Amino acid sequence: MWQPHYADFVRSPVQAERPRYLAECFKRHRSNLTHIRYFRGDRRAESFLCVLRFIMWISDKSAPRNGSSGARRRILHAALYCTGDMAEFRKFMEKMPFPLQLVEWSLRGVARVILANNPLTGALILCALGVASPWQALLGTLGLLCSTLTAIIIGQDSAEVAGGLHGFNGMLVSLLIGVFSSAGDWYWWLLLPACLAAATCTFVFSGLSPLLDRWDLPVSVFPFNTVILLYLSCTGPSNPYFPHHPAIPPGAPLHTNHSLNIAQLLQGVPLGVGQIYACGSLWPSVLILAAVFLFSPLLCAHALLGSGIGTLAGLSVAVRPASLYSGLSGFNGALGCMCVGGLFFTFSWRTHFFAIACAFLSAYVDIALSNILGTVGLPACSWAATLIATLMLLLTAQNLASYRIPIGRVTTPEKNLRTHSHWAGGNTDSTDV
């Protein structure tokens, strides 16, 4: 253990440096302050050492009393370290080898699908997908890696790659290719279109980014929505190599005397959040909600609220009960509500009402687009929420525009709320989800 020596103190060429030596003794080994006998006769050193002794006495008196509270503070600090965007963890990972960095970037990409930016959130969501369907989890992971590696190869912005912005579209398109495939699970030939479609999303993202940056708009899931429709249109339901199920319009059936099951209807609300990842299982959807809560409780609340609003919208126009029970009526409402309710706008009572309106509008537009595209066997995916959220970001009404957050400064809703006064004239150097 390091011990101070009087010889080191005496050798100090400048007498003014002696108090600094004492401070070093205190910092590195407090018990070494018993060497006060060596410093008698030096008033500056003795005075400084007395002050340090007083600090030691205070800390010794308070240590037993505050031991439990200190432990609680450490536990709280560790818990808070895992919430939000984990910026400190990102800085820590910058010094790690490339494979570990790629894992962190990919996990952030998983979370970006649901508008979060937290590697732990992404890990929990990936576990939820693995519980629901290992095949779907494999497809999603493969698409995520293909799109991320494509972005690295073609030289996309390193900050965007590290933030997972080039991974989530590839993951979504791979998940939807697996969901609509009628060849069943573990059809290995499906890996080929999943990889190609995921890589294509990166090129579409790269092309749209400069265009949308002019209006400070996010690229969002425009690449995913475009590529999945192109893939399904090219292959068709009866393709011998890559067959898929045609999408069914959510319109009301011919016989409308079907009684609703309230329990299944309530289950459709959390399932609406899970359907953002094409997950139709209840408990994995609850785990996805918990992962969003880890990133932002406010965003989690808006996800549930938006999904419930989407279910109400489906009830109001009498869509098929299967759409209500499976959560397909709610996921666009959840996305629209999250975008406005704290993510791209500062949370307030005004933006909260706008978020509710956005959820209703997203749900109704989704029903309309699903009925139109369903006639040719194509899904509406998340076109409704993407278009409505983009429209909200373009609004110039003062009551909404004053709460608008520049895309480059978007973080967690809670942090957005705390730092609202610093967003005037924000930075648009990067595009968020």
Short mmCIF file of C-alpha atoms in Angstrom, two decimals:
data_model
loop_
_atom_site.label_atom_id
_atom_site.label_comp_id
_atom_site.label_asym_id
_atom_site.label_seq_id
_atom_site.Cartn_x
_atom_site.Cartn_y
_atom_site.Cartn_z
CA MET A 1 0.00 0.00 0.00
CA TRP A 2 1.26 3.49 -0.84
CA GLN A 3 2.83 5.36 2.06
CA PRO A 4 3.98 9.00 2.08
CA HIS A 5 7.53 9.69 3.11
CA TYR A 6 8.90 12.73 4.82
CA ALA A 7 11.81 12.69 2.40
CA ASP A 8 9.42 13.33 -0.49
CA PHE A 9 7.92 16.22 1.43
CA VAL A 10 11.27 17.79 2.28
CA ARG A 11 12.52 17.45 -1.31
CA SER A 12 9.69 19.67 -2.54
CA PRO A 13 11.51 22.66 -4.10
CA VAL A 14 8.66 25.05 -3.46
CA GLN A 15 7.23 25.36 0.02
CA ALA A 16 3.81 26.21 -1.44
CA GLU A 17 3.61 22.67 -2.86
CA ARG A 18 3.64 21.09 0.59
CA PRO A 19 -0.10 21.52 1.21
CA ARG A 20 -0.72 19.81 -2.11
CA TYR A 21 1.36 16.88 -0.88
CA LEU A 22 -0.78 16.72 2.26
CA ALA A 23 -3.92 16.71 0.14
CA GLU A 24 -2.52 13.80 -1.83
CA CYS A 25 -1.87 11.96 1.44
CA PHE A 26 -5.47 12.54 2.48
CA LYS A 27 -6.88 11.44 -0.86
CA ARG A 28 -4.84 8.28 -1.28
CA HIS A 29 -4.48 7.07 2.28
CA ARG A 30 -6.25 8.92 5.04
CA SER A 31 -4.43 7.17 7.87
CA ASN A 32 -1.16 8.66 6.68
CA LEU A 33 -2.16 11.99 8.16
CA THR A 34 -0.71 10.72 11.43
CA HIS A 35 2.62 11.92 10.03
CA ILE A 36 1.81 15.36 11.40
CA ARG A 37 4.85 15.13 13.66
CA TYR A 38 7.04 15.57 10.58
CA PHE A 39 5.47 18.92 9.75
CA ARG A 40 5.81 20.73 13.07
CA GLY A 41 7.20 24.17 12.58
CA ASP A 42 5.58 24.65 9.17
CA ARG A 43 2.48 26.71 10.00
CA ARG A 44 0.93 26.45 6.57
CA ALA A 45 1.26 22.69 6.57
CA GLU A 46 -0.07 22.38 10.13
CA SER A 47 -3.10 24.60 9.37
CA PHE A 48 -3.92 22.72 6.22
CA LEU A 49 -3.57 19.40 8.00
CA CYS A 50 -5.90 20.50 10.80
CA VAL A 51 -8.58 21.27 8.24
CA LEU A 52 -8.12 17.82 6.73
CA ARG A 53 -8.36 16.21 10.19
CA PHE A 54 -11.65 18.03 10.74
CA ILE A 55 -12.99 16.68 7.43
CA MET A 56 -11.93 13.18 8.50
CA TRP A 57 -13.72 13.58 11.82
CA ILE A 58 -16.93 14.70 10.13
CA SER A 59 -16.84 11.85 7.63
CA ASP A 60 -16.11 9.30 10.38
CA LYS A 61 -19.05 10.57 12.42
CA SER A 62 -21.45 10.46 9.51
CA ALA A 63 -20.33 7.15 8.00
CA PRO A 64 -22.18 4.76 10.36
CA ARG A 65 -25.27 6.93 10.29
CA ASN A 66 -25.45 7.24 6.49
CA GLY A 67 -24.28 3.76 5.56
CA SER A 68 -27.73 2.45 4.62
CA SER A 69 -28.67 5.62 2.77
CA GLY A 70 -25.37 5.47 0.89
CA ALA A 71 -26.16 1.92 -0.19
CA ARG A 72 -29.61 3.02 -1.29
CA ARG A 73 -28.07 5.86 -3.28
CA ARG A 74 -25.68 3.45 -4.98
CA ILE A 75 -28.53 1.09 -5.85
CA LEU A 76 -30.60 4.00 -7.15
CA HIS A 77 -27.66 5.27 -9.19
CA ALA A 78 -27.16 1.81 -10.70
CA ALA A 79 -30.86 1.59 -11.56
CA LEU A 80 -30.86 5.05 -13.14
CA TYR A 81 -27.74 4.13 -15.09
CA CYS A 82 -29.80 1.51 -16.95
CA THR A 83 -32.64 3.89 -17.82
CA GLY A 84 -32.95 6.53 -20.50
CA ASP A 85 -30.52 6.44 -23.42
CA MET A 86 -27.57 5.16 -21.31
CA ALA A 87 -25.23 7.83 -22.66
CA GLU A 88 -22.47 6.91 -20.18
CA PHE A 89 -22.59 3.31 -21.36
CA ARG A 90 -22.23 4.49 -24.95
CA LYS A 91 -19.07 6.41 -24.03
CA PHE A 92 -17.75 3.34 -22.24
CA MET A 93 -18.37 1.14 -25.30
CA GLU A 94 -16.40 3.49 -27.56
CA LYS A 95 -13.19 1.94 -26.17
CA MET A 96 -14.35 -1.65 -26.70
CA PRO A 97 -13.46 -3.93 -29.65
CA PHE A 98 -15.60 -3.69 -32.79
CA PRO A 99 -17.64 -6.90 -32.20
CA LEU A 100 -18.81 -5.63 -28.80
CA GLN A 101 -19.62 -2.22 -30.27
CA LEU A 102 -21.64 -3.92 -33.02
CA VAL A 103 -23.68 -5.74 -30.38
CA GLU A 104 -24.47 -2.46 -28.63
CA TRP A 105 -25.37 -0.72 -31.90
CA SER A 106 -27.62 -3.63 -32.85
CA LEU A 107 -29.43 -3.65 -29.50
CA ARG A 108 -30.09 0.07 -29.85
CA GLY A 109 -31.46 -0.70 -33.31
CA VAL A 110 -33.88 -3.23 -31.80
CA ALA A 111 -35.16 -0.57 -29.40
CA ARG A 112 -35.44 2.05 -32.16
CA VAL A 113 -38.35 0.13 -33.66
CA ILE A 114 -40.49 1.29 -30.73
CA LEU A 115 -38.92 4.78 -30.59
CA ALA A 116 -36.55 3.94 -27.72
CA ASN A 117 -32.76 4.24 -27.57
CA ASN A 118 -31.48 1.91 -24.89
CA PRO A 119 -29.42 -1.28 -25.39
CA LEU A 120 -31.01 -2.96 -22.36
CA THR A 121 -34.45 -2.20 -23.79
CA GLY A 122 -33.32 -3.80 -27.03
CA ALA A 123 -32.00 -6.87 -25.22
CA LEU A 124 -35.30 -7.36 -23.35
CA ILE A 125 -37.30 -6.96 -26.56
CA LEU A 126 -35.08 -9.47 -28.35
CA CYS A 127 -35.67 -11.93 -25.49
CA ALA A 128 -39.42 -11.35 -25.80
CA LEU A 129 -39.30 -12.09 -29.52
CA GLY A 130 -37.28 -15.23 -28.81
CA VAL A 131 -39.92 -16.43 -26.35
CA ALA A 132 -42.74 -15.72 -28.81
CA SER A 133 -41.01 -17.27 -31.84
CA PRO A 134 -37.33 -18.25 -32.09
CA TRP A 135 -37.59 -18.25 -35.89
CA GLN A 136 -38.90 -14.68 -35.90
CA ALA A 137 -36.17 -13.60 -33.50
CA LEU A 138 -33.55 -15.14 -35.81
CA LEU A 139 -34.98 -13.38 -38.87
CA GLY A 140 -35.15 -10.06 -37.06
CA THR A 141 -31.59 -10.34 -35.78
CA LEU A 142 -30.29 -11.28 -39.21
CA GLY A 143 -32.06 -8.33 -40.85
CA LEU A 144 -30.75 -6.02 -38.14
CA LEU A 145 -27.15 -7.11 -38.70
CA CYS A 146 -27.41 -6.97 -42.49
CA SER A 147 -28.73 -3.42 -42.55
CA THR A 148 -26.23 -2.23 -39.93
CA LEU A 149 -23.24 -3.82 -41.67
CA THR A 150 -24.41 -2.43 -45.01
CA ALA A 151 -24.43 1.06 -43.48
CA ILE A 152 -20.87 0.53 -42.20
CA ILE A 153 -19.64 -0.78 -45.56
CA ILE A 154 -21.06 2.11 -47.61
CA GLY A 155 -19.75 4.65 -45.08
CA GLN A 156 -22.86 6.04 -43.41
CA ASP A 157 -22.52 8.54 -40.56
CA SER A 158 -20.83 6.79 -37.62
CA ALA A 159 -23.05 8.52 -35.02
CA GLU A 160 -26.18 7.28 -36.80
CA VAL A 161 -24.80 3.75 -37.01
CA ALA A 162 -23.83 3.78 -33.32
CA GLY A 163 -27.32 5.00 -32.42
CA GLY A 164 -28.98 2.06 -34.20
CA LEU A 165 -30.61 4.24 -36.84
CA HIS A 166 -29.56 1.95 -39.69
CA GLY A 167 -30.74 -1.25 -38.03
CA PHE A 168 -34.39 -0.98 -37.08
CA ASN A 169 -35.81 -0.78 -40.63
CA GLY A 170 -33.90 -3.90 -41.61
CA MET A 171 -35.19 -5.71 -38.55
CA LEU A 172 -38.80 -4.75 -39.25
CA VAL A 173 -38.75 -5.81 -42.88
CA SER A 174 -37.24 -9.19 -41.95
CA LEU A 175 -39.85 -9.74 -39.24
CA LEU A 176 -42.71 -8.98 -41.65
CA ILE A 177 -41.26 -11.24 -44.34
CA GLY A 178 -41.35 -14.07 -41.80
CA VAL A 179 -44.85 -13.23 -40.54
CA PHE A 180 -46.44 -13.20 -44.00
CA SER A 181 -44.56 -16.26 -45.28
CA SER A 182 -46.83 -19.25 -45.82
CA ALA A 183 -43.90 -21.67 -46.04
CA GLY A 184 -43.83 -22.09 -42.26
CA ASP A 185 -41.05 -21.66 -39.72
CA TRP A 186 -37.44 -22.64 -40.41
CA TYR A 187 -37.80 -22.25 -44.16
CA TRP A 188 -34.14 -21.45 -44.71
CA TRP A 189 -34.55 -20.05 -48.22
CA LEU A 190 -36.38 -17.14 -46.61
CA LEU A 191 -33.08 -15.87 -45.21
CA LEU A 192 -32.07 -14.72 -48.70
CA PRO A 193 -34.88 -12.18 -49.29
CA ALA A 194 -34.71 -11.14 -45.63
CA CYS A 195 -31.04 -10.17 -45.98
CA LEU A 196 -31.52 -8.45 -49.34
CA ALA A 197 -34.56 -6.50 -48.16
CA ALA A 198 -32.76 -5.42 -44.99
CA ALA A 199 -29.77 -4.17 -46.98
CA THR A 200 -32.12 -2.33 -49.34
CA CYS A 201 -33.62 -0.46 -46.38
CA THR A 202 -30.21 1.07 -45.69
CA PHE A 203 -29.98 2.45 -49.23
CA VAL A 204 -33.52 3.85 -49.05
CA PHE A 205 -32.72 5.41 -45.67
CA SER A 206 -29.56 6.97 -47.09
CA GLY A 207 -31.48 8.43 -50.03
CA LEU A 208 -34.35 9.86 -47.97
CA SER A 209 -32.22 11.32 -45.18
CA PRO A 210 -30.85 14.40 -47.04
CA LEU A 211 -34.31 15.14 -48.42
CA LEU A 212 -36.12 15.02 -45.08
CA ASP A 213 -33.32 16.79 -43.19
CA ARG A 214 -34.24 19.99 -45.00
CA TRP A 215 -37.51 20.09 -43.07
CA ASP A 216 -36.02 18.64 -39.88
CA LEU A 217 -38.02 15.43 -40.31
CA PRO A 218 -37.02 11.90 -39.29
CA VAL A 219 -36.65 9.17 -41.90
CA SER A 220 -38.58 6.95 -39.49
CA VAL A 221 -39.89 3.71 -41.04
CA PHE A 222 -40.45 4.98 -44.57
CA PRO A 223 -37.78 2.51 -45.84
CA PHE A 224 -39.43 -0.46 -44.13
CA ASN A 225 -42.93 0.40 -45.35
CA THR A 226 -41.68 0.87 -48.90
CA VAL A 227 -39.50 -2.24 -49.13
CA ILE A 228 -42.00 -4.66 -47.58
CA LEU A 229 -44.75 -3.61 -50.01
CA LEU A 230 -42.35 -3.99 -52.94
CA TYR A 231 -41.32 -7.46 -51.75
CA LEU A 232 -44.89 -8.71 -51.24
CA SER A 233 -45.97 -7.25 -54.58
CA CYS A 234 -43.06 -8.91 -56.39
CA THR A 235 -43.47 -12.39 -54.93
CA GLY A 236 -47.25 -12.72 -54.74
CA PRO A 237 -49.26 -15.23 -52.67
CA SER A 238 -48.64 -18.18 -55.00
CA ASN A 239 -44.90 -17.77 -55.55
CA PRO A 240 -43.28 -21.25 -55.66
CA TYR A 241 -40.18 -20.12 -53.73
CA PHE A 242 -41.40 -17.40 -51.38
CA PRO A 243 -45.17 -17.78 -50.94
CA HIS A 244 -46.97 -15.55 -48.48
CA HIS A 245 -50.40 -15.09 -46.95
CA PRO A 246 -52.48 -12.28 -48.48
CA ALA A 247 -53.48 -9.50 -46.11
CA ILE A 248 -57.15 -9.47 -45.09
CA PRO A 249 -59.01 -6.14 -44.92
CA PRO A 250 -60.16 -5.31 -41.38
CA GLY A 251 -63.65 -4.36 -42.56
CA ALA A 252 -66.69 -5.79 -40.85
CA PRO A 253 -67.77 -9.32 -41.87
CA LEU A 254 -71.04 -10.00 -43.62
CA HIS A 255 -72.69 -11.17 -40.39
CA THR A 256 -72.27 -8.60 -37.62
CA ASN A 257 -74.14 -10.46 -34.86
CA HIS A 258 -70.88 -11.63 -33.29
CA SER A 259 -70.69 -10.85 -29.56
CA LEU A 260 -67.46 -9.34 -28.30
CA ASN A 261 -65.31 -11.08 -25.70
CA ILE A 262 -64.38 -8.37 -23.20
CA ALA A 263 -61.37 -10.26 -21.81
CA GLN A 264 -59.87 -10.74 -25.27
CA LEU A 265 -60.68 -7.13 -26.11
CA LEU A 266 -58.70 -5.92 -23.08
CA GLN A 267 -55.83 -8.23 -23.99
CA GLY A 268 -55.76 -6.53 -27.37
CA VAL A 269 -54.45 -3.33 -25.75
CA PRO A 270 -51.01 -4.70 -24.67
CA LEU A 271 -50.98 -6.86 -27.79
CA GLY A 272 -51.22 -3.66 -29.82
CA VAL A 273 -47.81 -2.68 -28.43
CA GLY A 274 -46.42 -6.13 -29.22
CA GLN A 275 -47.72 -5.91 -32.79
CA ILE A 276 -45.20 -3.12 -33.42
CA TYR A 277 -42.76 -6.06 -33.60
CA ALA A 278 -45.34 -8.34 -35.27
CA CYS A 279 -45.65 -10.18 -31.94
CA GLY A 280 -49.10 -11.59 -31.23
CA SER A 281 -48.38 -13.26 -27.85
CA LEU A 282 -49.53 -11.66 -24.61
CA TRP A 283 -46.64 -12.18 -22.19
CA PRO A 284 -43.91 -11.28 -24.68
CA SER A 285 -45.92 -8.12 -25.40
CA VAL A 286 -45.97 -7.35 -21.67
CA LEU A 287 -42.18 -7.82 -21.61
CA ILE A 288 -41.89 -5.38 -24.52
CA LEU A 289 -43.93 -2.88 -22.51
CA ALA A 290 -41.61 -3.37 -19.54
CA ALA A 291 -38.62 -2.75 -21.81
CA VAL A 292 -40.17 0.53 -22.99
CA PHE A 293 -40.84 1.47 -19.35
CA LEU A 294 -37.13 0.97 -18.65
CA PHE A 295 -36.34 3.57 -21.30
CA SER A 296 -39.15 6.00 -20.44
CA PRO A 297 -42.23 5.52 -18.23
CA LEU A 298 -43.92 8.39 -20.06
CA LEU A 299 -43.38 6.73 -23.43
CA CYS A 300 -44.71 3.44 -22.05
CA ALA A 301 -47.88 5.15 -20.80
CA HIS A 302 -48.46 6.73 -24.21
CA ALA A 303 -47.91 3.37 -25.91
CA LEU A 304 -50.69 1.79 -23.83
CA LEU A 305 -52.92 4.84 -24.25
CA GLY A 306 -52.46 4.88 -28.02
CA SER A 307 -53.13 1.17 -28.33
CA GLY A 308 -56.33 1.55 -26.33
CA ILE A 309 -57.40 4.47 -28.52
CA GLY A 310 -56.74 2.39 -31.63
CA THR A 311 -58.93 -0.37 -30.23
CA LEU A 312 -61.72 2.14 -29.56
CA ALA A 313 -61.38 3.47 -33.10
CA GLY A 314 -61.72 -0.06 -34.45
CA LEU A 315 -64.81 -0.63 -32.33
CA SER A 316 -66.38 2.60 -33.58
CA VAL A 317 -66.26 1.43 -37.22
CA ALA A 318 -67.00 -2.23 -36.46
CA VAL A 319 -63.80 -3.87 -37.71
CA ARG A 320 -63.40 -7.62 -37.52
CA PRO A 321 -63.15 -8.89 -33.93
CA ALA A 322 -59.93 -10.72 -34.84
CA SER A 323 -58.27 -7.35 -35.55
CA LEU A 324 -59.34 -6.08 -32.14
CA TYR A 325 -58.28 -9.19 -30.22
CA SER A 326 -54.88 -9.51 -31.91
CA GLY A 327 -53.89 -5.87 -31.37
CA LEU A 328 -53.70 -5.08 -35.09
CA SER A 329 -56.17 -2.24 -34.58
CA GLY A 330 -54.04 -0.64 -31.89
CA PHE A 331 -50.40 -0.60 -32.93
CA ASN A 332 -50.62 2.38 -35.31
CA GLY A 333 -52.44 4.35 -32.61
CA ALA A 334 -49.68 3.44 -30.16
CA LEU A 335 -46.96 4.66 -32.51
CA GLY A 336 -48.77 7.91 -33.28
CA CYS A 337 -49.43 8.62 -29.61
CA MET A 338 -45.79 7.98 -28.65
CA CYS A 339 -44.43 10.25 -31.39
CA VAL A 340 -46.40 13.30 -30.26
CA GLY A 341 -46.75 12.56 -26.55
CA GLY A 342 -43.27 13.44 -25.36
CA LEU A 343 -40.81 12.19 -27.97
CA PHE A 344 -40.86 14.76 -30.77
CA PHE A 345 -42.80 17.30 -28.69
CA THR A 346 -42.31 18.42 -25.11
CA PHE A 347 -44.92 16.81 -22.89
CA SER A 348 -47.66 19.18 -21.72
CA TRP A 349 -51.43 19.12 -21.49
CA ARG A 350 -51.63 20.59 -25.00
CA THR A 351 -49.33 18.03 -26.58
CA HIS A 352 -51.09 15.30 -24.61
CA PHE A 353 -54.38 16.16 -26.31
CA PHE A 354 -52.56 16.35 -29.64
CA ALA A 355 -51.15 12.87 -28.94
CA ILE A 356 -54.66 11.53 -28.34
CA ALA A 357 -55.84 13.14 -31.58
CA CYS A 358 -52.83 11.70 -33.41
CA ALA A 359 -53.63 8.23 -32.07
CA PHE A 360 -57.25 8.41 -33.26
CA LEU A 361 -56.22 9.76 -36.65
CA SER A 362 -53.50 7.13 -37.09
CA ALA A 363 -55.95 4.34 -36.23
CA TYR A 364 -58.63 5.55 -38.66
CA VAL A 365 -56.12 6.11 -41.47
CA ASP A 366 -54.75 2.61 -40.85
CA ILE A 367 -58.23 1.11 -41.19
CA ALA A 368 -58.80 3.03 -44.42
CA LEU A 369 -55.44 2.05 -45.93
CA SER A 370 -55.87 -1.56 -44.81
CA ASN A 371 -59.24 -1.78 -46.55
CA ILE A 372 -57.79 -0.28 -49.74
CA LEU A 373 -54.57 -2.31 -49.86
CA GLY A 374 -56.29 -5.42 -48.55
CA THR A 375 -58.28 -5.70 -51.79
CA VAL A 376 -55.00 -6.63 -53.53
CA GLY A 377 -53.70 -8.69 -50.61
CA LEU A 378 -51.21 -6.12 -49.28
CA PRO A 379 -50.88 -4.90 -45.67
CA ALA A 380 -50.93 -1.25 -44.63
CA CYS A 381 -48.09 -1.91 -42.16
CA SER A 382 -47.30 1.31 -40.23
CA TRP A 383 -47.91 3.75 -43.09
CA ALA A 384 -50.70 5.46 -41.13
CA ALA A 385 -48.66 6.32 -38.03
CA THR A 386 -45.65 7.34 -40.15
CA LEU A 387 -47.66 9.71 -42.34
CA ILE A 388 -49.70 11.24 -39.50
CA ALA A 389 -46.65 11.76 -37.27
CA THR A 390 -44.82 13.41 -40.17
CA LEU A 391 -47.83 15.64 -40.76
CA MET A 392 -47.83 16.63 -37.08
CA LEU A 393 -44.16 17.56 -37.31
CA LEU A 394 -44.90 19.79 -40.30
CA LEU A 395 -47.70 21.73 -38.59
CA THR A 396 -46.96 25.42 -38.09
CA ALA A 397 -49.71 26.13 -35.53
CA GLN A 398 -48.13 28.05 -32.66
CA ASN A 399 -49.69 25.94 -29.89
CA LEU A 400 -47.96 22.84 -31.28
CA ALA A 401 -44.88 24.21 -33.04
CA SER A 402 -43.64 25.92 -29.86
CA TYR A 403 -43.29 22.48 -28.24
CA ARG A 404 -41.52 20.95 -31.24
CA ILE A 405 -38.13 19.38 -30.44
CA PRO A 406 -35.40 19.55 -33.11
CA ILE A 407 -34.72 16.03 -34.38
CA GLY A 408 -31.05 16.20 -33.46
CA ARG A 409 -31.96 16.91 -29.80
CA VAL A 410 -34.57 14.20 -29.28
CA THR A 411 -33.81 12.09 -26.19
CA THR A 412 -36.17 10.60 -23.60
CA PRO A 413 -39.50 12.38 -22.96
CA GLU A 414 -38.47 13.03 -19.35
CA LYS A 415 -35.19 14.65 -20.38
CA ASN A 416 -36.99 16.60 -23.11
CA LEU A 417 -39.31 17.95 -20.44
CA ARG A 418 -36.44 19.02 -18.16
CA THR A 419 -34.46 20.80 -20.86
CA HIS A 420 -37.26 22.42 -22.86
CA SER A 421 -35.79 25.90 -22.50
CA HIS A 422 -32.63 24.90 -24.40
CA TRP A 423 -34.27 23.76 -27.63
CA ALA A 424 -34.80 27.06 -29.38
CA GLY A 425 -33.01 27.00 -32.69
CA GLY A 426 -32.01 23.35 -32.22
CA ASN A 427 -29.42 21.27 -33.97
CA THR A 428 -30.42 19.15 -36.97
CA ASP A 429 -27.13 17.46 -37.69
CA SER A 430 -28.52 13.97 -37.19
CA THR A 431 -31.80 12.25 -37.80
CA ASP A 432 -33.47 10.31 -35.04
CA VAL A 433 -36.20 7.69 -35.32
#
